[in-house]
Amino acid sequence: MFSSTAVLLTLMALGYASPIVYRQEASPFVFTNSNGLNFTQMNTTLPNVTIFATGGTIAGSSSSNTATTGYTAGALGILTLLDAVPEVLNISNVAGVQISNVGSPDVTSSILVQIAHQINNVVCNDPTMAGAVVTHGTDTLEETAFFLDATVNCEKPVIIVGAMRPATAISADGPFNLLEAVSVAINPAARNRGAMVVMNDRIVSAYYVTKTNANTMDTFKAYEQGNLGTLISNTPYFFYPPVTPTGKAAYDIRNVTAIPRVDILMSYQDMSNDTLYSAVSSGAKGIVIAGSGAGSTSSNFSLAMQDVITMHGIPIIDSTRVMSGEVSNSGFDPEDPSPISSGFLNPYKSRVLLGILLAQMRNVTEIAGAFNGSATFVG
Ligand SMILES: *[C@@H]1O[C@H](CO)[C@@H](O)[C@H](O)[C@H]1NC(C)=O
Ligand SMILES: *[C@@H]1O[C@H](CO)[C@@H](O)[C@H](O)[C@H]1NC(C)=O
Ligand SMILES: *[C@@H]1O[C@H](CO)[C@@H](O)[C@H](O)[C@H]1NC(C)=O
Ligand SMILES: *[C@@H]1O[C@H](CO)[C@@H](O)[C@H](O)[C@H]1NC(C)=O
Ligand SMILES: *[C@@H]1O[C@H](CO)[C@@H](O)[C@H](O)[C@H]1NC(C)=O
Ligand SMILES: *[C@@H]1O[C@H](CO)[C@@H](O)[C@H](O)[C@H]1NC(C)=O
Ligand SMILES: *[C@@H]1O[C@H](CO)[C@@H](O)[C@H](O)[C@H]1NC(C)=O
Ligand SMILES: *[C@@H]1O[C@H](CO)[C@@H](O)[C@H](O)[C@H]1NC(C)=O
Ligand SMILES: *[C@@H]1O[C@H](CO)[C@@H](O)[C@H](O)[C@H]1NC(C)=O
């Protein structure tokens, strides 16, 4: 593992030498607020931001500065992140909360519940906090972003940010992405827009964003819905005034401590229905189908879906394995339940939403309402 000193030296060699000396002693914190958040500096004229670190490439280290694969995701902590971008401290006071230190495939729903609770408690409820930034691996970043968009109920910006290149690569994208994320989090024009993903100079709605490329930096996009804004020289520019995605409901999960299991199954040629029964017998409380096209499955599988809904009382959301488009509302009848169409939500977002609804003990009519956009629930 690379030491933070080595990272600093690397960055200095690349021209990142900083006039702000970041303290390396045992306790680098100069101020602790009433919620127990530790700040590395406190300049009371600056806005305050809390960074929730979960791990991932943005926190990763590499054995060589030309390797962009094979690094240990989550190896460097949040303090090292700030070492890499001391410029953040010119625009904000930053408190860091290390939620986890894992690659994003290991982020669990219990971590998500924890982040949502903490943002609601220490950011939303604290008038001295401008916003929140969540650093995250990119592979499942859209799931976390969607969850926080649904469950953080305040006007303050929640920015989810990651990196495609490891911290030690030439032209690592993490440091600048983090600076841009903080810039958006403290910007008054970013309020009332829900959660947003900020990477590669783009600001995208967490409700719609998806990872579109497994490797490149220009990966987080909402193909049909576009970007909310961009950053020019680290200054956010929003194309539109604040807007809420059509049909988006808000969820108060203050009383939620766990999210029930929801599995995703994909439609493909030769698919067999025993995977569905296996998911049910393994304990899934809800199922999402990544259907082919506008949500299709084989005839035998469709029969099995209806069987699982009727005989086991398990809700099934019908989404699509296609990158964009809608599985349109097929007219849900609570007296005779059938698969519920996902609308424009992809399978991963549908899974997150169904999990929240099941955690809140919503009935099938309410679940159908949430997916067809007629539900409002909280505010
Ligand atoms: C702040 O620092 C104290 C003392 O080091 C530590 O006990 C506490 O957990 C820290 N708070 C957070 C939110 O990390
Ligand atoms: C505090 O931040 C302001 C910008 O808001 C800056 O002008 C000032 O120099 C900072 N003070 C210190 C001691 O860094
Ligand atoms: C940042 O936090 C400090 C300490 O709680 C507070 O005095 C200051 O007013 C806050 N800054 C802003 C812009 O709210
Ligand atoms: C912080 O701001 C000061 C004053 O504007 C500037 O001289 C310095 O270069 C800035 N530091 C960084 C790291 O951006
Ligand atoms: C949470 O539980 C408490 C106590 O049962 C209840 O009064 C409150 O309405 C619940 N809140 C929500 C948002 O479900
Ligand atoms: C559906 O199941 C029946 C009964 O096992 C089988 O004969 C048939 O080939 C299956 N249909 C398809 C399209 O797989
Ligand atoms: C599941 O598929 C098998 C064929 O693979 C078929 O025999 C069976 O009837 C299907 N089950 C249901 C409930 O449709
Ligand atoms: C579902 O919940 C709603 C309240 O949100 C209630 O009006 C409706 O009767 C319930 N439906 C069933 C089938 O329990
Ligand atoms: C949406 O779902 C709700 C609840 O199941 C239902 O009452 C309503 O008719 C549905 N709206 C449309 C347009 O399908």
PDB file of C-alpha atoms and ligand atoms in Angstrom, residues 36-38 96-97, ligand 1:
ATOM      1  CA  GLY A  36     -19.506  15.237  17.024  1.00  0.00           C
ATOM      2  CA  LEU A  37     -18.308  16.021  13.489  1.00  0.00           C
ATOM      3  CA  ASN A  38     -14.563  16.654  13.329  1.00  0.00           C
ATOM      4  CA  GLY A  96     -15.103  13.615   7.398  1.00  0.00           C
ATOM      5  CA  VAL A  97     -17.131  10.599   8.413  1.00  0.00           C
TER       6      VAL A  97
HETATM    7  C1  LIG B   1     -14.258  12.778  16.024  1.00  0.00           C
HETATM    8  O1  LIG B   1     -13.058  12.542  16.717  1.00  0.00           O
HETATM    9  C2  LIG B   1     -13.234  11.853  17.952  1.00  0.00           C
HETATM   10  C3  LIG B   1     -11.916  11.851  18.667  1.00  0.00           C
HETATM   11  O2  LIG B   1     -10.903  11.389  17.818  1.00  0.00           O
HETATM   12  C4  LIG B   1     -13.773  10.471  17.659  1.00  0.00           C
HETATM   13  O3  LIG B   1     -14.032   9.779  18.862  1.00  0.00           O
HETATM   14  C5  LIG B   1     -15.085  10.596  16.894  1.00  0.00           C
HETATM   15  O4  LIG B   1     -15.550   9.313  16.512  1.00  0.00           O
HETATM   16  C6  LIG B   1     -14.894  11.435  15.647  1.00  0.00           C
HETATM   17  N1  LIG B   1     -16.189  11.681  15.020  1.00  0.00           N
HETATM   18  C7  LIG B   1     -16.492  11.235  13.806  1.00  0.00           C
HETATM   19  C8  LIG B   1     -17.863  11.550  13.312  1.00  0.00           C
HETATM   20  O5  LIG B   1     -15.723  10.616  13.103  1.00  0.00           O
END
